[in-house]
Structures are given as structure tokens and as C-alpha cells.
Coordinates of C-alpha atoms and ligand atoms in Angstrom, one line a residue:
M1 CA 9.6 -19.3 18.2
I2 CA 11.7 -22.1 16.7
P3 CA 10.4 -23.9 13.6
A4 CA 9.6 -27.6 13.8
Q5 CA 12.3 -29.9 12.4
F6 CA 12.4 -30.4 8.6
E7 CA 14.6 -31.9 6.0
Y8 CA 16.5 -29.4 3.8
S9 CA 17.3 -29.5 0.1
R10 CA 19.2 -26.9 -2.0
P11 CA 18.8 -27.9 -5.7
A12 CA 20.9 -26.2 -8.4
G13 CA 18.3 -26.3 -11.2
V14 CA 14.6 -26.2 -11.9
Q15 CA 14.2 -29.9 -12.7
E16 CA 16.2 -30.9 -9.6
A17 CA 13.9 -28.7 -7.5
V18 CA 10.8 -30.3 -9.1
R19 CA 12.3 -33.8 -8.3
A20 CA 13.0 -32.8 -4.7
L21 CA 9.4 -31.6 -4.3
A22 CA 8.1 -34.9 -5.8
D23 CA 10.3 -36.9 -3.4
G24 CA 9.1 -34.7 -0.4
G25 CA 5.4 -35.3 -1.2
E26 CA 2.5 -32.9 -0.2
D27 CA 4.3 -31.7 3.0
A28 CA 7.3 -30.3 1.0
K29 CA 7.6 -26.5 0.8
V30 CA 9.5 -24.2 -1.5
L31 CA 11.7 -21.5 0.1
A32 CA 12.4 -18.3 -1.9
G33 CA 13.4 -15.1 -0.1
G34 CA 11.9 -16.5 3.2
Q35 CA 10.3 -13.1 4.1
S36 CA 6.9 -14.7 4.5
L37 CA 7.7 -18.4 4.8
I38 CA 10.3 -18.1 7.6
P39 CA 7.9 -16.2 10.0
M40 CA 5.3 -18.9 9.2
L41 CA 7.8 -21.6 10.0
R42 CA 8.7 -19.9 13.3
M43 CA 5.1 -19.5 14.3
R44 CA 4.5 -23.1 13.2
L45 CA 1.7 -22.0 10.9
A46 CA 3.6 -24.0 8.3
V47 CA 5.1 -27.3 9.4
P48 CA 6.7 -28.9 6.2
S49 CA 8.6 -32.2 6.3
L50 CA 11.0 -30.8 3.6
V51 CA 12.1 -27.3 2.6
V52 CA 13.3 -27.0 -0.9
D53 CA 15.5 -23.8 -1.0
L54 CA 15.6 -22.2 -4.5
G55 CA 18.5 -19.9 -3.5
G56 CA 20.9 -22.0 -5.7
V57 CA 18.8 -22.0 -8.8
S58 CA 20.6 -19.3 -10.8
D59 CA 18.5 -19.6 -14.0
M60 CA 15.4 -18.5 -12.1
R61 CA 17.0 -15.1 -11.4
G62 CA 17.1 -12.0 -13.7
V63 CA 15.1 -10.3 -16.4
R64 CA 15.1 -11.2 -20.0
D65 CA 13.8 -9.3 -23.1
D66 CA 11.5 -11.6 -25.1
G67 CA 10.3 -9.3 -27.9
D68 CA 6.9 -7.9 -26.9
A69 CA 7.3 -9.0 -23.3
L70 CA 9.8 -9.2 -20.4
V71 CA 10.4 -12.5 -18.7
I72 CA 11.1 -12.0 -15.0
G73 CA 12.7 -14.9 -13.2
S74 CA 10.8 -15.9 -10.1
M75 CA 13.9 -15.6 -7.8
T76 CA 14.7 -12.1 -8.9
T77 CA 14.6 -10.0 -5.7
H78 CA 12.4 -6.9 -5.3
D79 CA 15.6 -4.8 -5.3
Q80 CA 16.9 -6.3 -8.5
V81 CA 13.5 -5.7 -10.2
L82 CA 13.5 -2.1 -8.9
H83 CA 16.8 -1.3 -10.5
D84 CA 16.5 -3.3 -13.7
P85 CA 16.6 -0.9 -16.7
M86 CA 14.3 -3.1 -18.9
V87 CA 11.6 -3.2 -16.1
R88 CA 11.9 0.5 -15.6
E89 CA 11.4 1.2 -19.3
H90 CA 8.8 -1.4 -20.2
A91 CA 6.9 -2.1 -17.0
P92 CA 7.1 1.0 -14.8
L93 CA 3.9 -0.1 -12.9
I94 CA 6.0 -3.0 -11.4
V95 CA 8.6 -0.5 -10.3
Q96 CA 6.0 1.9 -8.8
A97 CA 4.4 -0.9 -6.8
T98 CA 7.7 -2.7 -5.8
S99 CA 9.0 0.6 -4.4
T100 CA 6.1 0.5 -1.8
V101 CA 6.9 -3.1 -0.7
A102 CA 8.1 -3.1 2.9
D103 CA 11.6 -1.7 3.5
R104 CA 15.1 -2.1 1.9
Q105 CA 16.0 -5.1 4.0
V106 CA 12.9 -7.1 2.9
R107 CA 13.3 -5.9 -0.7
H108 CA 16.9 -7.2 -0.7
M109 CA 15.7 -10.7 0.4
G110 CA 12.1 -11.1 -0.9
T111 CA 11.5 -12.2 -4.4
F112 CA 9.2 -11.2 -7.2
G113 CA 8.0 -14.8 -7.7
G114 CA 7.7 -15.4 -4.0
S115 CA 5.4 -12.4 -3.5
L116 CA 3.1 -13.7 -6.3
A117 CA 3.2 -17.4 -5.3
H118 CA 2.4 -16.4 -1.7
A119 CA -0.9 -14.8 -3.1
D120 CA -1.4 -12.6 -0.1
A121 CA -4.6 -10.4 -0.6
A122 CA -2.7 -7.4 0.8
G123 CA 0.4 -8.0 -1.4
D124 CA 1.1 -5.2 -3.9
L125 CA 2.3 -7.3 -6.9
P126 CA -0.7 -9.6 -7.5
S127 CA -3.0 -6.7 -8.6
V128 CA -0.1 -5.4 -10.7
A129 CA 0.2 -8.8 -12.5
V130 CA -3.5 -8.8 -13.1
A131 CA -3.6 -5.3 -14.5
L132 CA -0.7 -6.1 -16.8
D133 CA -2.2 -9.4 -18.0
A134 CA 0.9 -11.2 -17.0
T135 CA 1.3 -15.0 -17.5
F136 CA 2.9 -17.4 -15.1
E137 CA 5.3 -20.2 -16.2
V138 CA 5.0 -23.1 -13.7
E139 CA 7.0 -26.3 -13.9
G140 CA 6.1 -29.7 -12.3
P141 CA 6.7 -33.4 -12.9
G142 CA 4.5 -33.3 -16.0
G143 CA 6.5 -30.4 -17.6
R144 CA 5.9 -26.7 -18.0
R145 CA 2.5 -24.9 -18.2
T146 CA 1.4 -21.3 -18.5
V147 CA -1.3 -19.8 -16.3
P148 CA -2.8 -16.4 -17.1
A149 CA -2.9 -13.9 -14.2
D150 CA -6.7 -13.9 -13.9
E151 CA -6.6 -17.7 -13.2
F152 CA -3.5 -17.7 -11.0
F153 CA -4.9 -16.2 -7.8
V154 CA -7.4 -18.8 -6.5
D155 CA -8.2 -17.7 -2.9
Y156 CA -6.6 -16.1 0.1
L157 CA -2.9 -17.3 0.2
T158 CA -3.8 -19.8 -2.5
S159 CA -2.5 -19.8 -6.1
A160 CA -2.8 -22.2 -9.0
I161 CA 0.6 -23.7 -8.2
S162 CA 0.3 -27.3 -7.1
P163 CA 2.4 -28.6 -4.2
D164 CA 4.7 -30.4 -6.6
E165 CA 5.3 -27.4 -8.9
V166 CA 7.5 -24.3 -8.9
L167 CA 6.9 -20.9 -10.3
V168 CA 9.8 -20.4 -12.7
S169 CA 9.1 -17.0 -14.3
V170 CA 6.5 -14.4 -15.1
R171 CA 5.9 -13.0 -18.6
V172 CA 4.9 -9.4 -18.6
P173 CA 3.7 -7.8 -21.9
K174 CA 5.5 -4.5 -22.6
L175 CA 3.0 -1.6 -22.5
S176 CA 4.1 1.1 -24.9
G177 CA 2.0 4.2 -25.2
W178 CA 0.3 3.6 -21.8
G179 CA 0.6 5.6 -18.6
T180 CA 0.7 3.6 -15.4
H181 CA 0.4 4.3 -11.7
Y182 CA 0.2 2.3 -8.4
E183 CA -1.7 4.1 -5.6
K184 CA -1.4 2.5 -2.1
F185 CA -3.0 3.6 1.2
N186 CA -1.4 2.3 4.3
R187 CA -1.5 3.5 7.9
V188 CA 2.3 3.9 8.3
A189 CA 5.2 4.0 5.8
Q190 CA 6.4 0.6 4.8
A191 CA 3.2 -1.2 5.9
W192 CA 0.9 -3.5 3.9
A193 CA -1.8 -1.9 1.8
L194 CA -5.2 -1.3 3.4
V195 CA -6.2 -0.9 -0.2
G196 CA -4.1 -0.5 -3.4
V197 CA -4.9 0.3 -7.0
A198 CA -2.9 -0.6 -10.1
A199 CA -3.9 1.4 -13.1
A200 CA -2.8 1.6 -16.8
V201 CA -4.4 4.1 -19.1
Q202 CA -4.0 4.8 -22.8
R203 CA -5.2 8.1 -24.3
S204 CA -5.9 9.2 -27.8
N205 CA -7.2 12.5 -29.1
G206 CA -8.6 13.7 -25.7
T207 CA -10.4 10.4 -24.9
I208 CA -9.4 7.3 -22.9
S209 CA -8.9 4.6 -25.6
D210 CA -8.1 1.7 -23.2
A211 CA -7.8 1.2 -19.4
R212 CA -6.9 -1.5 -17.0
V213 CA -7.5 -1.3 -13.3
A214 CA -6.9 -3.9 -10.5
L215 CA -7.4 -3.6 -6.8
T216 CA -5.3 -4.9 -3.9
N217 CA -7.0 -6.1 -0.6
M218 CA -10.5 -5.7 -1.8
G219 CA -11.2 -9.4 -1.6
A220 CA -9.4 -12.7 -1.1
T221 CA -7.7 -12.3 -4.5
P222 CA -6.8 -9.2 -6.6
I223 CA -9.9 -7.9 -8.3
R224 CA -10.0 -6.6 -11.8
A225 CA -12.2 -3.5 -11.7
R226 CA -14.1 -4.2 -14.9
G227 CA -16.9 -1.7 -14.2
V228 CA -14.3 1.1 -13.9
E229 CA -12.6 0.0 -17.1
E230 CA -15.9 -0.1 -19.0
A231 CA -16.8 3.4 -17.8
L232 CA -13.4 4.7 -18.8
I233 CA -13.0 3.3 -22.2
G234 CA -14.2 5.8 -24.7
A235 CA -14.8 8.5 -22.0
P236 CA -13.3 12.0 -22.4
A237 CA -10.0 12.4 -20.5
T238 CA -11.5 14.7 -17.9
S239 CA -11.7 14.8 -14.1
D240 CA -15.5 14.5 -14.2
A241 CA -15.4 11.3 -16.3
L242 CA -12.7 9.8 -14.0
A243 CA -14.6 10.6 -10.9
S244 CA -17.8 9.0 -12.3
A245 CA -15.9 5.9 -13.4
A246 CA -14.1 5.6 -10.0
Q247 CA -17.5 5.3 -8.3
R248 CA -17.7 1.8 -9.8
A249 CA -14.5 0.6 -8.0
G250 CA -16.5 -1.5 -5.4
E251 CA -18.4 -3.5 -8.0
G252 CA -17.6 -7.2 -7.7
A253 CA -15.3 -6.6 -4.7
E254 CA -15.7 -8.4 -1.4
P255 CA -13.5 -6.5 1.1
S256 CA -13.0 -7.8 4.6
S257 CA -13.5 -5.9 7.8
D258 CA -10.7 -6.2 10.3
L259 CA -9.0 -4.1 13.1
S260 CA -7.5 -1.7 10.5
A261 CA -10.5 -1.0 8.4
S262 CA -14.2 -1.9 7.9
A263 CA -15.4 -3.2 4.5
E264 CA -17.3 0.1 4.0
Y265 CA -14.1 2.1 4.6
R266 CA -12.2 -0.1 2.2
T267 CA -14.8 0.4 -0.5
H268 CA -14.6 4.2 0.1
L269 CA -10.8 4.0 -0.2
A270 CA -11.1 2.0 -3.4
T271 CA -13.2 4.7 -5.0
V272 CA -10.9 7.6 -3.9
L273 CA -7.6 5.7 -4.8
T274 CA -9.0 4.5 -8.1
G275 CA -9.7 8.2 -9.1
R276 CA -6.1 9.1 -8.1
A277 CA -4.5 6.2 -9.8
V278 CA -6.3 6.6 -13.1
A279 CA -5.7 10.4 -13.1
A280 CA -2.0 9.9 -12.5
A281 CA -1.7 7.1 -15.1
G282 CA -3.6 9.1 -17.7
G283 CA -1.9 12.4 -16.8
I284 CA -5.3 14.0 -16.3
Ligands
FAD301 C1 8.1 -6.7 7.5 C2 7.5 -7.1 6.1 C3 6.7 -6.2 5.4 C4 6.2 -6.6 4.2 N1 5.5 -5.7 3.5 C5 5.0 -6.0 2.3 C6 4.2 -5.0 1.5 O1 4.0 -3.9 1.9 N2 3.8 -5.4 0.3 C7 4.0 -6.6 -0.2 O2 3.6 -6.9 -1.3 N3 4.7 -7.6 0.5 C8 5.2 -7.3 1.7 N4 6.0 -8.2 2.4 C9 6.2 -9.5 1.8 C10 7.4 -9.6 0.8 O3 7.0 -9.0 -0.4 C11 7.9 -11.0 0.5 O4 8.9 -10.8 -0.5 C12 6.9 -11.9 0.0 O5 5.8 -12.0 0.8 C13 7.4 -13.4 -0.2 O6 8.5 -13.4 -1.0 P1 9.7 -14.4 -0.6 O7 10.6 -14.4 -1.8 O8 10.3 -13.9 0.7 O9 9.0 -15.8 -0.5 P2 9.0 -16.9 0.7 O10 8.7 -16.3 2.0 O11 10.2 -17.7 0.6 O12 7.8 -17.8 0.2 C14 6.4 -17.4 0.3 C15 5.5 -18.5 -0.2 O13 5.6 -18.6 -1.6 C16 6.0 -19.9 -1.9 N5 7.0 -19.8 -3.0 C17 7.9 -18.8 -3.1 N6 8.6 -18.9 -4.3 C18 8.0 -19.9 -5.0 C19 8.2 -20.5 -6.3 N7 9.2 -20.0 -7.1 N8 7.4 -21.5 -6.7 C20 6.5 -22.0 -5.8 N9 6.2 -21.5 -4.6 C21 7.0 -20.4 -4.2 C22 6.6 -20.5 -0.7 O14 6.5 -21.9 -0.6 C23 5.8 -19.8 0.4 O15 4.6 -20.5 0.6 C24 6.5 -7.9 3.6 C25 7.3 -8.8 4.3 C26 7.8 -8.4 5.6 C27 8.7 -9.4 6.3

């Protein structure tokens, strides 16, 4: 289908983008890599009066070292993230999850920030951001504000970004001394996750000293599996302890039933995948 008519703006900087959004009012929409927005425009599921294309905002691209954290520009493509040496060294969980996103073509166009701003329950990066305790830098007419990951994802396809704001960058704490793993179950290669699990585990003297686990597609937003984390922290680093902790993966989750999987099946998957993800992250 052909999108409905809209005005088009291509700002060169963040403030210019924010001004364009303010001028466009509530019906203005930001365009990043277009991998989700363009199909929505074509199906007329989105009918904006103005599209603000961030493709010309060069200072929203790239990865910067900021001491104990990396700052990833929102417009950095999935492919650039995958090949960035700092992300590979300090945030391998992002690399593991990004390598499962779609195919090469989509990864060359789609952006790190676009995936997070889109807030799709089946998207792989939201649960990774939650597991890593990332923070989101958002700019609007009132200036810049910081939103923690556990407040960023509000509902299905809804983030904490207001219509007059742009996501500028994401700050990701460096995890040193942790093992990480992203485990995804999909029906065919390159498809969206039926369920995914992002895990980070720290071991010390045969026990699990710290653990973070977040689930993809087990609710309208990514779910932090607090019950699993509670069971893991202080437990011996053994398969039995992991299996028992993984049984709590469904706590607090509200998975949907659809043509691909029932809620019961998703809960079963979450348990199995959590066991695998934590074992791989902890080298157990
Ligand atoms: C065939 C196919 C398969 C895919 N498979 C997967 C998959 O397996 N896993 C997965 O995680 N993703 C998958 N995706 C989605 C992909 O990751 C996209 O990159 C992502 O959904 C959107 O990123 P984008 O840069 O293209 O954003 P766009 O499509 O341009 O924008 C998406 C939404 O976010 C908003 N937005 C974007 N950037 C900003 C910003 N900086 N500030 C404020 N709002 C913003 C837009 O207004 C829009 O509402 C798939 C996509 C396709 C086409």
C-alpha cells in the first residue's frame, strides 16, 4: 500500500529535530531506520502529518566510552553495534542479542535506538536494556532527561518518550567480571522471538554472587525475572540450583496467546530458556 500524504523534515541536529517535532504537533513522527515505521505507514497503521527523519543527525550515531559506561547513539545501526569493538568488549550481551535480530538487510538499516523506542514486546533489545540497567537520554522542548530502563517501557509499543521528544542515546554500564548470554526461541531463523531471555551472571568461589535476568515477549513490556534472580543469588553454581531457579521464570509475567504460541507454552519456554541462558552466562 501507499502511505497517506505527509510533510517531511530532515534536521541536521538534535535541537532542530526537537523544534521540528514541536512545530508538527502530536501528529508528527520520528523516522529512524524505517524498518518498523515504513511498513506501518504503508499499511496506514500510522498516519502522521509530519515525518521527522533523523538520518541527517550525525551526532546521534556511534558509540562513546564514558568511563564506567558506554554511550550508544540512538541512530547507530544494528550492524554498527554488532561490529563495534567497545560494545563487543564491554557489553557482549548486546552483541549476542543483536546478532539474532532479523537479517543483514534489516540490521544495516534498523537502529539501536529505533528498536528501543518502538518498544515491541517481541523485540530483542528491550529485555537486554532492562537486564543491563541501561538509562535512556531523551531530549524535548524542556531539555534533556534521563529515564531508567525499568521505567522506559510503559506498555505494548509504548515507551516513556513523549511525542515531542527524541531518544538521543542509551547509556549502558560496563559489566566486568560478568558472563552474559541471550537465548532466543523462534520458529524459523531470522524471525521474531516467541520468547527470549537476557541473562548476566557473576560467580565467586563456586556460588552465584549476582544475577540479572530479563524476558522478551512474556508480557506487553520486557519483564525482569526477579524471582529467578532472588533464587540464583547466593546459590551454588550447579545445574540443580539453576534448574530450580529457572522454575520461577513465569512469576509476574503475563504472556499472550496467539497463533504462534499459547500463554502456557510461552511460560514453559521461559523456564527452559532461562535455564539455558543462565547456564551459558555462568559457564555452568
Ligand atoms: C523483517 C523484519 C524482521 C525483524 N525482526 C526483528 C527481530 O527478530 N528482533 C527485533 O528486535 N527486531 C526485529 N525487527 C525490527 C528491527 O529491529 C527495527 O530496527 C526496529 O523495529 C526499528 O528500528 P528502526 O531504526 O528501523 O526504527 P523506525 O522504524 O524508523 O521507528 C520505529 C518507531 O520508533 C520511533 N523512533 C525511532 N527512533 C526514535 C528516536 N530516536 N526517538 C524517538 N522515537 C524514535 C519511530 O517514531 C517509530 O514509532 C525486524 C524488522 C523487520 C522489517
